[in-house]
Coordinates of C-alpha atoms and ligand atoms in Angstrom, one line a residue:
M1 CA 1.8 -27.3 -76.6
R2 CA -0.2 -30.0 -75.0
Q3 CA 3.1 -31.5 -73.9
A4 CA 4.4 -28.2 -72.6
L5 CA 1.1 -27.8 -70.5
E6 CA 1.4 -31.3 -69.1
G7 CA 5.0 -30.6 -68.2
I8 CA 4.0 -27.4 -66.4
R9 CA 1.3 -29.3 -64.5
K10 CA 3.7 -32.0 -63.3
N11 CA 6.5 -29.7 -62.4
A12 CA 4.1 -27.4 -60.5
D13 CA 2.6 -30.4 -58.8
A14 CA 5.9 -31.5 -57.5
L15 CA 7.4 -28.1 -56.6
I16 CA 4.3 -27.0 -54.7
A17 CA 4.0 -30.2 -52.7
A18 CA 7.6 -29.7 -51.7
A19 CA 7.3 -26.0 -50.7
Q20 CA 8.3 -25.5 -47.1
N21 CA 6.5 -22.3 -46.3
A22 CA 4.0 -19.7 -47.4
A23 CA 6.6 -17.5 -49.1
A24 CA 7.8 -20.4 -51.2
V25 CA 4.3 -21.3 -52.2
D26 CA 3.7 -17.7 -53.3
E27 CA 6.8 -17.6 -55.3
L28 CA 5.6 -20.7 -57.2
R29 CA 2.2 -19.1 -57.8
V30 CA 3.9 -16.2 -59.4
R31 CA 6.2 -18.5 -61.4
F32 CA 3.4 -20.6 -62.8
L33 CA 0.3 -18.4 -62.8
G34 CA 1.6 -14.9 -62.7
K35 CA 1.4 -12.3 -65.6
K36 CA 4.8 -13.3 -66.6
G37 CA 4.4 -16.8 -65.5
E38 CA 4.9 -20.0 -67.5
L39 CA 1.2 -20.7 -68.1
T40 CA 0.6 -17.2 -69.4
A41 CA 3.6 -17.5 -71.7
I42 CA 2.0 -20.6 -73.3
L43 CA -1.4 -19.0 -73.6
K44 CA 0.2 -16.1 -75.5
Q45 CA 1.2 -18.5 -78.2
M46 CA -2.4 -19.7 -78.7
G47 CA -2.6 -17.5 -81.8
K48 CA -0.4 -19.9 -83.7
L49 CA -2.9 -22.7 -83.3
T50 CA -5.5 -23.9 -85.8
A51 CA -9.2 -23.1 -85.1
E52 CA -9.8 -26.8 -84.2
E53 CA -6.8 -27.0 -81.8
R54 CA -7.5 -23.7 -80.0
P55 CA -10.6 -24.8 -77.9
V56 CA -9.0 -28.1 -77.0
I57 CA -5.7 -26.5 -75.9
G58 CA -7.7 -23.7 -74.2
A59 CA -9.6 -26.2 -72.2
L60 CA -6.5 -28.0 -71.2
A61 CA -4.8 -24.7 -70.1
N62 CA -7.8 -24.0 -67.9
E63 CA -7.6 -27.4 -66.4
V64 CA -3.9 -27.0 -65.7
R65 CA -4.6 -23.5 -64.1
E66 CA -7.3 -25.0 -61.9
A67 CA -5.1 -27.9 -60.9
I68 CA -2.2 -25.6 -59.9
T69 CA -4.6 -23.3 -58.0
E70 CA -5.9 -26.4 -56.2
D71 CA -2.3 -27.5 -55.4
I72 CA -1.6 -24.1 -54.0
V73 CA -4.7 -24.0 -51.8
R74 CA -4.1 -27.5 -50.5
R75 CA -0.4 -26.8 -49.8
T76 CA -1.2 -23.5 -48.0
A77 CA -3.8 -25.3 -45.8
E78 CA -1.3 -28.0 -45.0
L79 CA 1.4 -25.5 -44.1
E80 CA -1.0 -23.5 -41.9
A81 CA -2.1 -26.7 -40.1
A82 CA 1.6 -27.6 -39.5
T83 CA 2.4 -24.2 -38.2
L84 CA -0.6 -24.3 -35.8
A85 CA 0.3 -27.8 -34.7
A86 CA 3.9 -26.7 -34.0
R87 CA 2.7 -23.7 -32.0
L88 CA 0.2 -25.7 -30.0
E89 CA 3.0 -28.1 -29.2
A90 CA 5.4 -25.4 -28.2
E91 CA 2.9 -23.4 -26.1
R92 CA 1.3 -26.4 -24.5
I93 CA 0.2 -25.7 -20.9
D94 CA -0.1 -28.6 -18.6
V95 CA -3.2 -27.7 -16.6
T96 CA -2.6 -30.7 -14.3
L97 CA 0.6 -29.2 -12.8
P98 CA 0.1 -28.0 -9.2
G99 CA -0.1 -24.2 -9.2
R100 CA 2.5 -21.9 -7.7
Q101 CA 1.4 -20.6 -4.4
P102 CA 1.6 -16.7 -4.5
A103 CA 3.3 -15.3 -1.4
R104 CA 0.7 -13.8 0.9
G105 CA 1.4 -10.5 2.6
R106 CA 0.1 -9.4 5.9
R107 CA -0.3 -6.2 7.8
H108 CA 2.7 -4.9 9.8
P109 CA 2.2 -5.5 13.5
F110 CA 2.3 -1.8 14.1
E111 CA -0.5 -1.2 11.5
Q112 CA -2.5 -4.0 13.1
V113 CA -2.4 -2.3 16.5
L114 CA -3.1 1.1 14.9
G115 CA -6.2 -0.4 13.2
E116 CA -7.4 -1.7 16.5
L117 CA -6.9 1.6 18.2
K118 CA -8.8 3.5 15.5
E119 CA -11.7 1.0 15.7
I120 CA -11.9 1.4 19.5
F121 CA -12.1 5.2 19.3
L122 CA -14.4 5.3 16.3
G123 CA -16.7 3.1 18.4
M124 CA -16.7 5.7 21.1
G125 CA -17.7 8.4 18.6
F126 CA -14.3 10.0 17.9
D127 CA -13.3 11.3 14.5
I128 CA -9.8 10.6 13.1
V129 CA -7.8 13.6 11.9
S130 CA -4.3 14.1 10.7
G131 CA -2.0 17.1 10.5
P132 CA 1.3 18.4 9.1
E133 CA 4.6 16.8 10.2
V134 CA 6.4 20.0 9.3
E135 CA 5.0 22.2 12.0
L136 CA 5.2 25.8 13.2
D137 CA 6.8 26.5 16.6
H138 CA 3.6 28.4 17.2
Y139 CA 1.5 25.2 17.2
N140 CA 4.1 22.7 18.4
F141 CA 5.0 24.8 21.5
E142 CA 3.7 28.4 21.9
M143 CA -0.1 27.7 21.8
L144 CA 0.4 24.7 24.1
N145 CA 1.7 27.0 26.9
M146 CA 5.4 26.3 26.1
P147 CA 6.9 29.7 25.3
K148 CA 10.5 29.9 23.9
S149 CA 12.2 29.8 27.3
H150 CA 10.0 27.0 28.8
P151 CA 12.1 24.2 30.3
A152 CA 9.6 21.5 29.1
R153 CA 11.1 22.2 25.6
D154 CA 14.4 20.7 26.7
T155 CA 13.1 17.1 26.4
Q156 CA 11.8 17.7 23.0
D157 CA 14.7 18.9 20.9
T158 CA 14.0 18.4 17.2
F159 CA 15.0 19.3 13.6
Y160 CA 14.5 22.9 12.7
F161 CA 14.0 24.3 9.1
T162 CA 13.9 27.8 10.4
E163 CA 13.7 29.2 13.9
N164 CA 9.9 28.9 13.7
M165 CA 9.5 25.8 11.6
L166 CA 10.3 22.3 12.7
L167 CA 9.5 18.7 12.6
R168 CA 6.7 18.3 15.1
T169 CA 7.9 16.6 18.4
Q170 CA 4.4 15.5 19.4
T171 CA 0.9 15.2 17.9
S172 CA -0.3 17.8 20.5
P173 CA -0.3 20.7 18.0
M174 CA -3.3 19.0 16.4
Q175 CA -5.2 19.9 19.5
I176 CA -4.8 23.5 18.6
R177 CA -5.4 23.1 14.9
T178 CA -8.6 21.2 15.6
M179 CA -9.9 23.7 18.2
E180 CA -9.1 26.6 15.7
A181 CA -11.0 24.8 12.9
Q182 CA -14.0 23.6 14.7
K183 CA -16.2 24.5 17.7
P184 CA -17.2 22.1 20.5
P185 CA -18.3 19.4 20.8
I186 CA -15.0 18.0 19.7
R187 CA -14.0 14.4 19.8
I188 CA -10.9 13.5 17.8
I189 CA -7.9 11.3 17.8
C190 CA -4.8 12.1 15.6
P191 CA -2.4 9.3 15.0
G192 CA 0.8 10.3 13.2
R193 CA 4.6 10.5 12.9
V194 CA 6.6 12.7 15.3
Y195 CA 10.3 13.5 15.4
R196 CA 13.0 14.1 18.1
S197 CA 16.7 14.3 18.0
D198 CA 17.2 11.1 19.9
A199 CA 19.8 8.4 19.2
V200 CA 18.4 5.0 18.2
D201 CA 18.3 2.3 20.9
A202 CA 15.8 -0.4 22.0
T203 CA 13.3 2.2 23.2
H204 CA 14.1 5.3 21.2
S205 CA 14.0 6.4 17.6
P206 CA 14.3 9.9 16.0
I207 CA 11.1 9.1 14.1
F208 CA 8.3 7.5 16.0
H209 CA 4.5 7.6 16.2
Q210 CA 2.0 9.1 18.7
C211 CA -1.8 9.3 18.9
E212 CA -3.3 12.4 20.3
G213 CA -6.8 12.5 21.7
L214 CA -8.9 15.5 22.5
V215 CA -12.5 15.9 23.8
V216 CA -14.0 19.3 24.4
D217 CA -17.6 20.0 25.3
R218 CA -19.8 21.4 28.1
G219 CA -19.3 19.6 31.4
V220 CA -16.4 17.3 30.5
T221 CA -14.8 16.0 33.7
F222 CA -11.7 14.0 34.8
G223 CA -14.2 11.2 35.3
D224 CA -14.8 11.2 31.5
L225 CA -11.1 11.1 30.9
K226 CA -10.6 8.1 33.2
G227 CA -13.6 6.2 31.8
T228 CA -12.5 6.7 28.2
L229 CA -8.9 5.8 28.7
E230 CA -9.8 2.8 30.9
M231 CA -12.2 1.5 28.3
F232 CA -9.5 2.0 25.6
I233 CA -6.9 0.0 27.5
K234 CA -9.3 -2.8 28.4
K235 CA -10.5 -3.2 24.8
L236 CA -6.9 -3.3 23.6
Y237 CA -5.3 -5.5 26.3
G238 CA -8.2 -7.4 27.8
E239 CA -10.9 -6.9 30.4
D240 CA -8.6 -7.9 33.3
T241 CA -6.2 -5.1 32.7
R242 CA -6.2 -2.5 35.4
V243 CA -5.2 1.2 35.1
R244 CA -3.9 3.8 37.6
F245 CA -3.3 7.5 37.3
R246 CA -0.3 9.3 38.8
P247 CA -0.1 13.1 39.1
H248 CA 2.3 14.6 36.5
H249 CA 2.9 17.9 34.8
F250 CA 2.3 18.9 31.2
P251 CA 2.1 22.7 30.4
Y252 CA -1.1 22.3 28.4
T253 CA -3.2 20.3 30.9
E254 CA -4.3 21.0 34.4
P255 CA -4.4 18.8 36.3
S256 CA -2.1 16.4 34.4
A257 CA -1.5 12.7 34.9
E258 CA 0.3 9.7 33.6
M259 CA -1.6 6.5 33.2
D260 CA -0.1 3.1 34.0
M261 CA -1.6 -0.2 33.2
S262 CA -1.1 -3.5 35.0
C263 CA 1.7 -5.5 33.3
F264 CA 0.2 -7.6 30.5
K265 CA 2.8 -10.3 31.1
C266 CA 2.7 -10.9 34.9
G267 CA -0.7 -9.4 35.6
G268 CA 0.8 -7.1 38.2
K269 CA 3.1 -9.5 40.2
G270 CA 6.3 -8.0 38.9
C271 CA 8.5 -9.4 36.1
S272 CA 11.3 -8.5 33.8
M273 CA 8.9 -6.7 31.4
C274 CA 7.7 -4.3 34.1
K275 CA 11.0 -4.2 35.9
G276 CA 9.4 -5.7 38.9
E277 CA 6.9 -2.9 39.2
G278 CA 3.7 -4.7 38.1
W279 CA 2.8 -1.5 36.3
I280 CA 3.8 -0.1 32.9
E281 CA 3.6 3.6 32.0
I282 CA 1.4 3.9 29.0
L283 CA 0.4 7.6 28.3
G284 CA 0.2 11.2 29.3
C285 CA -3.1 13.0 29.9
G286 CA -5.0 15.7 31.6
M287 CA -7.8 18.3 31.6
V288 CA -7.1 20.8 28.8
H289 CA -5.6 24.0 30.4
P290 CA -8.1 26.9 30.4
K291 CA -5.4 29.0 28.8
V292 CA -5.1 26.6 25.9
L293 CA -8.9 26.7 25.4
E294 CA -8.8 30.5 25.5
N295 CA -5.8 30.6 23.0
C296 CA -8.2 28.9 20.5
G297 CA -11.1 31.2 21.2
I298 CA -13.1 28.7 23.3
D299 CA -14.7 30.0 26.5
S300 CA -13.1 28.1 29.4
E301 CA -16.0 29.2 31.6
V302 CA -18.4 27.3 29.4
Y303 CA -16.4 24.5 28.0
S304 CA -13.9 22.0 29.4
G305 CA -12.0 19.1 27.9
F306 CA -9.5 16.4 28.3
A307 CA -6.5 15.3 26.2
F308 CA -4.1 12.5 26.0
G309 CA -1.0 11.4 24.0
V310 CA 0.1 7.9 23.6
G311 CA 3.2 6.4 22.0
L312 CA 2.1 4.0 19.4
E313 CA 5.3 1.9 19.2
R314 CA 5.0 1.3 22.9
I315 CA 1.4 0.2 22.5
A316 CA 2.4 -2.2 19.7
M317 CA 5.4 -3.5 21.7
M318 CA 3.3 -4.3 24.7
R319 CA 0.5 -5.8 22.6
Y320 CA 2.9 -8.4 21.2
G321 CA 5.6 -8.6 23.8
I322 CA 8.3 -7.0 21.6
D323 CA 11.3 -5.9 23.6
D324 CA 13.2 -3.9 21.0
M325 CA 11.6 -1.0 19.1
R326 CA 14.1 -1.4 16.2
L327 CA 12.4 -4.7 15.2
L328 CA 9.4 -2.7 14.1
Y329 CA 11.5 -0.7 11.6
E330 CA 13.9 -3.3 10.2
N331 CA 11.4 -5.1 8.0
D332 CA 13.0 -8.4 8.7
L333 CA 10.5 -10.9 7.3
R334 CA 11.5 -13.6 9.8
F335 CA 10.3 -11.2 12.5
L336 CA 7.2 -9.8 10.7
K337 CA 5.9 -13.3 9.7
Q338 CA 5.2 -14.0 13.4
F339 CA 2.2 -11.6 13.6
Ligands
DAH1 N1 2.6 15.4 24.1 C1 3.0 14.6 25.2 C2 4.3 13.9 24.8 O1 4.7 14.0 23.7 C3 2.0 13.5 25.5 C4 0.7 14.2 26.0 C5 0.6 14.3 27.4 C6 -0.3 14.6 25.2 C7 -0.5 14.9 28.0 C8 -1.4 15.1 25.8 C9 -1.5 15.3 27.2 O2 -2.5 15.5 25.1 O3 -2.6 15.8 27.7 O4 5.0 13.4 25.7

């Protein structure tokens, strides 16, 4: 029996040392130390031994069990260390490598100009509002003094959902919605998307952007309109920029005007940008028509106001000297990266 025990110890020693993974080690544990294992089988035969032999063999058996247990613990630790070393090697990160530069985005030139415009008007005490792009004929035309048969509608054909519901052709309906919702004093701008059934070319798009402005209070004059808009243009294009007002007609303002600014490129001498004029048309404006005020329940004997509407693409194109509107929509990074 002594020999058998020594044999088990040697055999286990060699096999455990050679085991290549945790599963193999566990199999050996069962084989040698398990309930049906080799060591247990020997111990079951202890009954056959004499009283003198029994404690001696018993002690040896314990020794062998301990030795095998130690082998197992040692081999398991070795295998774990090797696995860890292999993992560390495989997952090694070289922190000295130069990092990969993440691509840095930037704001679209259109958004940049819109941001500047908002800042300028916020600074003058205006609120920023927004309104529905799917609009009622009632707000887009009727309430603005443009009944169904009005010729001014001809320049603003759009996309109709029903006879009375359409994609708004201008941000002007927000004048009405604002005056219906709040009482004077009113000072708002409303930037937003507008639609017209125009074909795409260098200066037209069926979807474009406008910003409406509206001021209503006691004693608002054309002088306030001029001062506000001149300030706006100078802040956006520089102090040297000059503006001029030409009489015009809009059904919802009286009097109405168009505002030009001195050409940002030639300063007024005349160049290809301003087609030799020295001036560039920039927006429509006027004193809110008394009938429009009355439509909204505002007493035109007590209150007066001015309004304006400006094409945002145009503003952005002038700001950066862009000559084709399509460039703003194509999202060509070679173009956008310049701003
Ligand atoms: N709604 C006009 C357009 O789309 C622009 C405009 C002109 C707006 C005069 C106004 C205004 O508020 O007073 O062409």
